[in-house]
Amino acid sequence: MTEEIRAILGTTGWLQADVSTLADGDDLYAAGLTSLASVNLMLALEDKFDVEFPERMLRRRTFESIAAIRGAIAELAGEQAPA
Amino acid sequence: MTALERARRVGSEVAAKYADAVDREARFPGESLAALKESRLLGIMVPTELGGEGAPLSAVIEVCHVLGQYCASTAMVYAMHQIQVACFVRHGLQSEWHRAFLTRCAAEQLLIASATSEAGIGGDVRTSSCAVDLNGDRFYLKKNATVISYGDHADAILVTARRTPDSPASDQVIVLVLRPDYRLEQTSGWDTMGMRGTCSNGYWLHASGSPEQVLPLSFADISAQTMLPTSHIAWSSLWLGIATDAVERARAFIRAEARKKPGTTPPGAVRLAEVVGMLQQMKAGVVAATRRYEAAMQEPEELTSLSFAVGMNSLKTTASQTAVQVVNHALLICGIYGYRNDTDYSLGRHLRDTHSAAVMVSNDRILGHTASLLLVQKQDPGLFA
């Protein structure tokens, strides 16, 4: 799942930093993710993983790092996040 | 006296007296600001342990509403100052430097301006081109600020900038710079349709200071949690104040008409009934948003939710439009007496001032932002929840 999230982040140009230089826990907003780009990121993630983010997850922290995104999607998919 | 009582006095005794001159001459409402300082209203949000009154946001919102009824420029200067104060009260109390500044702010009634917009970044305050450049134990900052409202009259300026010269455009911080440490070089003036007293000139800002003057939290977080909601609510409240005074003039006009011909209802009375309803709707929006924000302040997570951003954006876009509609309605009621600039029912200044609401932070930009949030935000089916 981590690789798929990285692939989405890497091909869209929403980050100003190169995604391969980021650790899973790094702050994506500090890497250039804007609030508008985060909306497009949510849409891409919903499409890729066939999930829908509920209202309670639609906040800044849910998308602040690759690890946070992975946790949110894993929670929605009803599975444990891979270590 | 409560803050509200003091504001009412400043509004009726000082701001009202100079509002027309401030508007005509496009000059800073210096008399009103001096009265606000004398009434100790600039530092009311500063915590009591730092010498302020620890007033809640709603108290400031009420003051904006009252001042808007007398002089829109005074109300706007006051609102903008308090938006800046809110950022430091909510995000600077862990910093010794900012605590000391807030103490001075309350004691000396300092006025804080802001430099958030910048030339060459396309009008989006959430990106910066300028950067905090640290050299030893001093930073230097140079910003081509398209607007610094009342820049010539402020004691300190809140500046947004990239965290370092190597940071991406969206990695911004807030820096507070103090008058002795900055220099302003004016690049543009402020000859506008309305809000003529805010003196929102453009400047090159050259500043330096100590790294402690940078707020630790990112601007993105401070904007979402404090600056954006406080701005939308404070502005909407003062626009409501302008609209309230316009309706008051329309009421007075209808009363005078009714007295002339006892027993008959003046033709404009029905329109008055209609505009009172519009004003009530606008007021409900401001009050509900203030309550929602005060409740959400306890939960930083809620403040970054999409539904909260949509709610605050929608308050701004609707209140700004309704304010113009209300004043326009009042103008139709007062007719030629409202249209003239020399009667007790004159509404030209109100109409011009409220027209600023949709363009100062363009509604189209905000609606565009809201529209993109709605691509993922879900409808709230509840009523009181």
Coordinates of C-alpha atoms in Angstrom, one line a residue:
Chain A
M1 CA 0.0 0.0 0.0
T2 CA 2.9 2.4 0.9
E3 CA 4.3 2.0 -2.6
E4 CA 0.9 2.8 -4.2
I5 CA 0.5 5.9 -2.0
R6 CA 4.1 7.0 -3.0
A7 CA 3.3 6.4 -6.7
I8 CA 0.2 8.7 -6.4
L9 CA 2.3 11.4 -4.7
G10 CA 5.2 11.0 -7.1
T11 CA 3.3 11.4 -10.3
T12 CA 0.9 14.2 -9.6
G13 CA 3.3 17.1 -8.9
W14 CA 1.4 18.1 -5.7
L15 CA 4.6 18.0 -3.7
Q16 CA 7.5 20.3 -4.3
A17 CA 9.9 17.8 -2.8
D18 CA 10.9 14.5 -4.5
V19 CA 8.7 11.8 -2.8
S20 CA 11.6 9.3 -2.8
T21 CA 13.5 11.6 -0.4
L22 CA 10.7 11.6 2.1
A23 CA 10.4 9.1 5.0
D24 CA 6.9 7.6 5.7
G25 CA 6.6 9.9 8.7
D26 CA 7.7 13.1 7.1
D27 CA 5.2 16.1 7.0
L28 CA 3.7 16.3 3.5
Y29 CA 2.5 19.8 4.1
A30 CA 6.1 20.9 4.8
A31 CA 7.0 19.1 1.6
G32 CA 4.7 21.5 -0.3
L33 CA 1.3 19.8 -0.2
T34 CA -1.3 22.6 -0.2
S35 CA -4.8 22.3 1.2
L36 CA -6.2 22.4 -2.3
A37 CA -3.8 19.7 -3.5
S38 CA -4.8 17.6 -0.5
V39 CA -8.3 17.5 -1.8
N40 CA -7.1 16.1 -5.1
L41 CA -5.0 13.7 -3.2
M42 CA -8.1 12.5 -1.3
L43 CA -9.9 12.0 -4.6
A44 CA -7.0 10.0 -6.1
L45 CA -6.7 7.8 -2.9
E46 CA -10.5 7.2 -2.9
D47 CA -10.3 6.1 -6.5
K48 CA -7.2 4.0 -6.1
F49 CA -8.2 2.1 -3.0
D50 CA -11.9 2.1 -3.6
V51 CA -12.8 3.8 -0.3
E52 CA -14.6 6.9 0.7
F53 CA -13.2 9.1 3.5
P54 CA -16.0 9.8 6.0
E55 CA -16.5 13.3 7.4
R56 CA -14.5 12.6 10.6
M57 CA -11.4 11.8 8.5
L58 CA -11.6 15.0 6.4
R59 CA -9.1 17.0 8.4
R60 CA -5.5 18.0 8.0
R61 CA -3.9 15.3 10.2
T62 CA -5.3 12.4 8.2
F63 CA -3.2 13.4 5.2
E64 CA -0.1 14.8 6.9
S65 CA 2.3 11.9 6.1
I66 CA 2.5 8.7 4.1
A67 CA 2.1 6.8 7.3
A68 CA -1.0 8.7 8.4
I69 CA -2.6 8.1 5.0
R70 CA -1.7 4.4 5.2
G71 CA -3.3 4.2 8.6
A72 CA -6.5 5.9 7.4
I73 CA -6.9 3.7 4.4
A74 CA -6.1 0.6 6.4
E75 CA -8.8 1.6 8.9
L76 CA -11.3 2.1 6.2
A77 CA -10.4 -1.1 4.4
G78 CA -10.9 -2.9 7.8
E79 CA -7.3 -4.2 7.9
Q80 CA -4.2 -3.6 9.9
A81 CA -1.6 -1.2 8.4
P82 CA 1.4 -3.1 7.2
A83 CA 4.4 -2.6 9.5
Chain B
M1 CA -17.6 49.6 31.8
T2 CA -17.7 46.4 29.6
A3 CA -15.9 46.3 26.3
L4 CA -19.2 46.6 24.6
E5 CA -20.2 49.8 26.5
R6 CA -16.8 51.3 25.8
A7 CA -17.1 50.5 22.1
R8 CA -20.5 52.0 22.0
R9 CA -19.2 55.2 23.5
V10 CA -16.2 55.4 21.1
G11 CA -18.5 54.7 18.2
S12 CA -21.2 57.2 19.0
E13 CA -19.0 60.0 20.4
V14 CA -15.9 59.8 18.2
A15 CA -16.1 57.4 15.2
A16 CA -19.5 58.7 14.0
K17 CA -18.3 62.3 14.2
Y18 CA -15.3 61.7 11.9
A19 CA -16.6 58.9 9.6
D20 CA -17.6 61.3 6.8
A21 CA -14.3 63.1 6.9
V22 CA -12.3 59.9 7.0
D23 CA -14.3 58.7 3.9
R24 CA -14.0 61.9 2.0
E25 CA -10.3 62.5 2.6
A26 CA -9.4 58.8 2.5
R27 CA -7.4 59.2 5.7
F28 CA -6.7 57.0 8.7
P29 CA -9.3 57.3 11.4
G30 CA -6.8 58.6 13.9
E31 CA -9.3 60.1 16.3
S32 CA -11.2 56.8 16.6
L33 CA -8.1 54.8 17.1
A34 CA -6.8 57.2 19.7
A35 CA -10.2 56.8 21.5
L36 CA -10.0 53.0 21.2
K37 CA -6.6 53.0 22.8
E38 CA -7.7 55.4 25.5
S39 CA -10.7 53.0 26.2
R40 CA -8.1 50.1 26.4
L41 CA -9.9 48.2 23.7
L42 CA -6.9 47.1 21.6
G43 CA -5.6 44.6 24.1
I44 CA -8.8 43.1 25.5
M45 CA -8.0 39.6 24.1
V46 CA -4.6 39.5 25.8
P47 CA -4.7 37.1 28.8
T48 CA -5.2 38.7 32.2
E49 CA -1.8 37.4 33.5
L50 CA -0.2 39.5 30.7
G51 CA -2.1 42.6 31.6
G52 CA -5.1 42.2 29.3
E53 CA -8.7 41.4 30.0
G54 CA -8.7 37.8 28.6
A55 CA -11.8 38.7 26.6
P56 CA -13.3 35.9 24.5
L57 CA -13.5 36.2 20.7
S58 CA -17.2 37.0 20.9
A59 CA -16.4 40.2 22.9
V60 CA -14.2 41.3 20.0
I61 CA -16.8 40.3 17.5
E62 CA -19.3 42.5 19.3
V63 CA -17.0 45.5 19.3
C64 CA -16.5 45.1 15.5
H65 CA -20.3 45.0 15.1
V66 CA -20.7 48.2 17.1
L67 CA -17.9 50.1 15.4
G68 CA -19.3 49.0 12.0
Q69 CA -22.5 50.9 12.8
Y70 CA -20.5 54.2 13.1
C71 CA -17.4 54.0 10.9
A72 CA -16.6 51.0 8.7
S73 CA -12.9 52.0 8.3
T74 CA -12.5 52.2 12.1
A75 CA -14.2 48.8 12.5
M76 CA -12.0 47.2 9.8
V77 CA -8.8 48.5 11.3
Y78 CA -9.9 47.2 14.7
A79 CA -10.9 43.9 13.2
M80 CA -7.7 43.4 11.3
H81 CA -5.7 44.3 14.4
Q82 CA -7.6 41.7 16.5
I83 CA -7.1 39.0 13.9
Q84 CA -3.3 39.5 14.4
V85 CA -3.7 39.6 18.2
A86 CA -5.7 36.3 18.0
C87 CA -2.8 34.6 16.2
F88 CA -0.4 35.5 19.0
V89 CA -2.8 34.8 21.8
R90 CA -3.6 31.4 20.5
H91 CA -0.2 30.3 19.1
G92 CA 2.4 32.5 20.9
L93 CA 1.9 31.9 24.6
Q94 CA 4.6 29.2 24.7
S95 CA 7.1 31.7 23.5
E96 CA 8.7 34.1 26.0
W97 CA 9.3 36.7 23.3
H98 CA 5.6 36.7 22.2
R99 CA 4.4 36.8 25.8
A100 CA 6.5 39.9 26.4
F101 CA 5.2 41.4 23.2
L102 CA 1.5 40.8 24.3
T103 CA 2.3 42.3 27.6
R104 CA 3.5 45.5 25.9
C105 CA 0.5 45.2 23.5
A106 CA -1.9 45.5 26.4
A107 CA 0.1 48.0 28.4
E108 CA 0.9 50.4 25.5
Q109 CA -2.1 49.6 23.4
L110 CA 0.1 48.7 20.4
L111 CA -1.6 48.5 16.9
I112 CA -0.6 45.5 14.8
A113 CA -0.8 45.5 11.0
S114 CA -0.2 42.6 8.6
A115 CA 1.7 41.9 5.5
T116 CA 0.3 38.6 4.1
S117 CA -0.2 39.4 0.4
E118 CA 2.8 39.7 -1.9
A119 CA 3.5 40.7 -5.4
G120 CA 4.2 38.0 -7.9
I121 CA 2.4 35.1 -6.2
G122 CA -1.0 35.4 -7.8
G123 CA -2.9 36.7 -4.9
D124 CA -2.8 33.5 -2.9
V125 CA -1.7 34.3 0.7
R126 CA -0.9 30.7 1.3
T127 CA 2.2 30.8 -0.7
S128 CA 5.2 33.2 -0.2
S129 CA 8.1 34.2 -2.3
C130 CA 10.0 36.1 0.4
A131 CA 11.8 34.1 3.1
V132 CA 13.2 34.4 6.6
D133 CA 16.9 34.6 6.0
L134 CA 18.8 33.7 9.2
N135 CA 22.3 35.1 9.5
G136 CA 23.9 34.4 12.9
D137 CA 21.4 35.4 15.6
R138 CA 19.5 37.9 13.3
F139 CA 17.1 37.3 10.5
Y140 CA 16.5 39.5 7.5
L141 CA 13.3 39.7 5.6
K142 CA 12.4 41.7 2.6
K143 CA 8.8 41.6 1.2
N144 CA 7.1 43.3 -1.7
A145 CA 3.8 43.5 0.1
T146 CA 1.0 44.6 -2.2
V147 CA -1.1 45.7 0.8
I148 CA -0.2 46.6 4.4
S149 CA -3.4 48.2 5.7
Y150 CA -2.7 51.2 8.0
G151 CA 1.0 50.3 7.6
D152 CA 2.1 53.9 8.4
H153 CA 0.2 53.9 11.7
A154 CA 1.1 50.5 13.1
D155 CA 3.6 49.6 15.9
A156 CA 4.2 46.1 14.7
I157 CA 3.6 44.0 11.6
L158 CA 2.6 40.3 11.2
V159 CA 4.5 39.0 8.2
T160 CA 4.1 35.7 6.4
A161 CA 7.2 34.3 4.7
R162 CA 8.9 31.1 3.7
R163 CA 10.5 29.4 6.7
T164 CA 14.0 29.5 5.1
P165 CA 15.3 30.6 1.7
D166 CA 15.3 26.9 0.7
S167 CA 11.7 26.2 1.7
P168 CA 8.9 25.5 -0.8
A169 CA 6.5 28.4 -1.4
S170 CA 3.8 26.8 0.8
D171 CA 6.1 26.2 3.8
Q172 CA 5.3 29.5 5.5
V173 CA 5.8 30.9 9.0
I174 CA 4.5 34.0 10.8
V175 CA 7.0 36.6 11.9
L176 CA 6.2 39.6 14.1
V177 CA 8.4 42.5 13.3
L178 CA 8.6 45.7 15.4
R179 CA 8.6 49.3 14.3
P180 CA 12.2 50.1 15.2
D181 CA 13.3 47.0 13.3
Y182 CA 11.5 47.6 10.0
R183 CA 11.4 50.2 7.2
L184 CA 8.5 50.7 4.8
E185 CA 8.9 52.0 1.3
Q186 CA 5.5 52.9 -0.2
T187 CA 4.8 51.4 -3.6
S188 CA 1.1 52.1 -4.1
G189 CA -1.7 54.2 -2.6
W190 CA -5.3 53.6 -1.5
D191 CA -7.9 55.7 -3.5
T192 CA -10.9 53.3 -3.5
M193 CA -14.6 53.2 -3.7
G194 CA -15.1 52.5 0.0
M195 CA -13.2 51.5 3.1
R196 CA -11.2 54.5 2.3
G197 CA -9.8 55.0 5.8
T198 CA -8.0 51.7 6.1
C199 CA -5.1 53.3 4.1
S200 CA -4.2 49.9 2.6
N201 CA -1.1 51.0 0.7
G202 CA 1.5 48.7 -0.8
Y203 CA 5.0 48.7 0.5
W204 CA 8.4 47.2 0.3
L205 CA 9.0 45.9 3.8
H206 CA 12.6 45.6 5.0
A207 CA 12.8 44.0 8.4
S208 CA 15.2 42.3 10.8
G209 CA 14.9 40.7 14.2
S210 CA 15.7 37.8 16.4
P211 CA 14.7 34.2 15.4
E212 CA 12.4 34.1 18.5
Q213 CA 10.0 36.4 16.7
V214 CA 9.0 33.5 14.4
L215 CA 5.9 31.7 15.7
P216 CA 6.8 28.0 16.1
L217 CA 3.6 26.6 14.4
S218 CA 3.4 26.7 10.6
F219 CA 1.3 29.4 8.9
A220 CA -0.8 26.7 7.3
D221 CA -2.0 25.6 10.8
I222 CA -2.4 29.1 12.2
S223 CA -4.3 30.1 9.1
A224 CA -6.7 27.2 9.4
Q225 CA -7.1 27.3 13.1
T226 CA -7.2 31.0 13.8
M227 CA -6.5 33.6 11.1
L228 CA -9.1 32.4 8.6
P229 CA -12.0 31.8 10.9
T230 CA -11.3 34.9 13.0
S231 CA -11.1 37.0 9.8
H232 CA -14.3 35.8 8.3
I233 CA -16.3 36.2 11.5
A234 CA -14.8 39.6 12.4
W235 CA -15.3 41.0 8.9
S236 CA -18.9 39.6 8.7
S237 CA -19.7 41.1 12.0
L238 CA -18.6 44.6 11.0
W239 CA -20.4 44.3 7.6
L240 CA -23.4 43.4 9.7
G241 CA -22.8 46.6 11.7
I242 CA -22.8 48.7 8.5
A243 CA -26.0 47.0 7.3
T244 CA -27.6 47.5 10.8
D245 CA -27.0 51.2 10.6
A246 CA -28.4 51.3 7.1
V247 CA -31.6 49.6 8.3
E248 CA -31.7 52.0 11.3
R249 CA -31.7 54.9 8.8
A250 CA -34.5 53.3 6.8
R251 CA -36.5 52.7 10.0
A252 CA -36.0 56.4 11.0
F253 CA -37.1 57.4 7.5
I254 CA -40.3 55.3 7.6
R255 CA -41.1 56.6 11.1
A256 CA -40.8 60.2 10.0
E257 CA -43.0 59.4 7.0
A258 CA -45.6 57.8 9.2
R259 CA -45.7 60.8 11.5
K260 CA -46.4 63.1 8.6
K261 CA -49.5 61.1 7.7
P262 CA -50.9 59.4 10.8
G263 CA -53.2 56.5 10.0
T264 CA -51.5 55.5 6.8
T265 CA -48.7 53.1 6.4
P266 CA -45.9 54.6 4.2
P267 CA -45.3 52.7 0.9
G268 CA -41.7 51.8 1.9
A269 CA -42.9 50.1 5.1
V270 CA -43.3 46.7 3.4
R271 CA -39.8 46.9 2.1
L272 CA -38.6 47.7 5.6
A273 CA -40.3 44.5 6.9
E274 CA -38.5 42.6 4.2
V275 CA -35.1 44.1 4.9
V276 CA -35.4 43.5 8.6
G277 CA -35.8 39.8 7.8
M278 CA -32.6 39.9 5.7
L279 CA -30.7 41.5 8.5
Q280 CA -32.0 38.9 10.9
Q281 CA -30.7 36.2 8.6
M282 CA -27.3 37.8 8.3
K283 CA -27.1 38.2 12.1
A284 CA -28.0 34.6 12.7
G285 CA -25.1 33.6 10.4
V286 CA -22.6 35.7 12.3
V287 CA -23.8 34.5 15.7
A288 CA -23.9 30.8 14.7
A289 CA -20.4 31.0 13.2
T290 CA -19.0 32.7 16.3
R291 CA -20.5 30.0 18.6
R292 CA -19.3 27.2 16.3
Y293 CA -15.8 28.6 16.3
E294 CA -15.7 29.2 20.1
A295 CA -16.8 25.6 20.6
A296 CA -14.3 24.2 18.0
M297 CA -11.4 26.2 19.6
Q298 CA -11.1 23.5 22.2
E299 CA -10.4 20.9 19.5
P300 CA -7.6 21.8 17.1
E301 CA -8.6 18.8 15.0
E302 CA -12.1 20.1 14.4
L303 CA -10.6 23.4 13.3
T304 CA -8.7 21.7 10.4
S305 CA -11.8 19.8 9.2
L306 CA -13.1 20.5 5.7
S307 CA -16.6 21.1 7.0
F308 CA -15.4 23.8 9.4
A309 CA -13.5 25.5 6.5
V310 CA -16.6 25.3 4.3
G311 CA -18.7 26.8 7.1
M312 CA -16.4 29.8 7.6
N313 CA -15.9 30.4 3.9
S314 CA -19.6 30.3 3.3
L315 CA -20.2 32.8 6.1
K316 CA -17.8 35.2 4.3
T317 CA -19.3 34.8 0.9
T318 CA -22.9 35.0 2.0
A319 CA -22.5 37.8 4.6
S320 CA -20.6 40.0 2.0
Q321 CA -23.4 39.6 -0.5
T322 CA -26.2 40.1 2.0
A323 CA -24.6 43.2 3.4
V324 CA -24.8 44.9 -0.1
Q325 CA -28.4 43.7 -0.6
V326 CA -29.5 45.1 2.8
V327 CA -27.9 48.5 2.2
N328 CA -29.4 48.6 -1.3
H329 CA -32.8 47.8 0.1
A330 CA -32.4 50.5 2.7
L331 CA -31.5 52.9 -0.1
L332 CA -34.7 52.1 -2.0
I333 CA -36.7 52.8 1.2
C334 CA -35.1 56.2 1.9
G335 CA -35.2 57.0 -1.8
I336 CA -33.7 60.3 -2.8
Y337 CA -33.0 61.1 0.8
G338 CA -30.7 58.1 1.0
Y339 CA -29.2 58.9 -2.3
R340 CA -28.2 62.4 -1.3
N341 CA -25.0 62.7 0.6
D342 CA -26.3 65.5 2.9
T343 CA -29.3 64.1 4.8
D344 CA -29.7 62.1 8.0
Y345 CA -30.7 59.1 5.8
S346 CA -27.6 59.2 3.4
L347 CA -26.5 55.7 2.5
G348 CA -23.8 56.3 -0.1
R349 CA -20.9 55.6 2.3
H350 CA -22.6 52.4 3.6
L351 CA -23.2 51.2 0.0
R352 CA -19.6 51.9 -1.0
D353 CA -18.1 50.4 2.2
T354 CA -20.1 47.2 1.9
H355 CA -19.1 46.7 -1.7
S356 CA -15.6 46.1 -0.4
A357 CA -16.8 42.9 1.3
A358 CA -17.0 40.8 -1.9
V359 CA -13.6 41.9 -3.3
M360 CA -11.4 42.2 -0.2
V361 CA -10.3 38.6 -0.4
S362 CA -12.3 37.9 -3.6
N363 CA -15.4 35.9 -3.2
D364 CA -14.7 34.2 -6.5
R365 CA -11.4 32.9 -5.0
I366 CA -13.1 31.7 -1.8
L367 CA -16.0 30.1 -3.7
G368 CA -13.5 28.3 -5.9
H369 CA -11.7 27.1 -2.8
T370 CA -15.0 25.9 -1.2
A371 CA -16.0 24.3 -4.5
S372 CA -12.9 22.1 -4.4
L373 CA -13.4 21.2 -0.8
L374 CA -16.9 20.1 -1.7
L375 CA -15.5 17.5 -4.1
V376 CA -14.8 15.4 -1.0
Q377 CA -16.8 17.0 1.9
K378 CA -19.9 15.3 2.9
Q379 CA -23.3 16.9 3.7
D380 CA -24.1 17.3 7.4
P381 CA -27.7 16.0 7.7
G382 CA -28.1 17.2 11.4
L383 CA -29.5 20.4 12.7
F384 CA -28.1 21.2 16.2
A385 CA -25.3 18.7 16.2

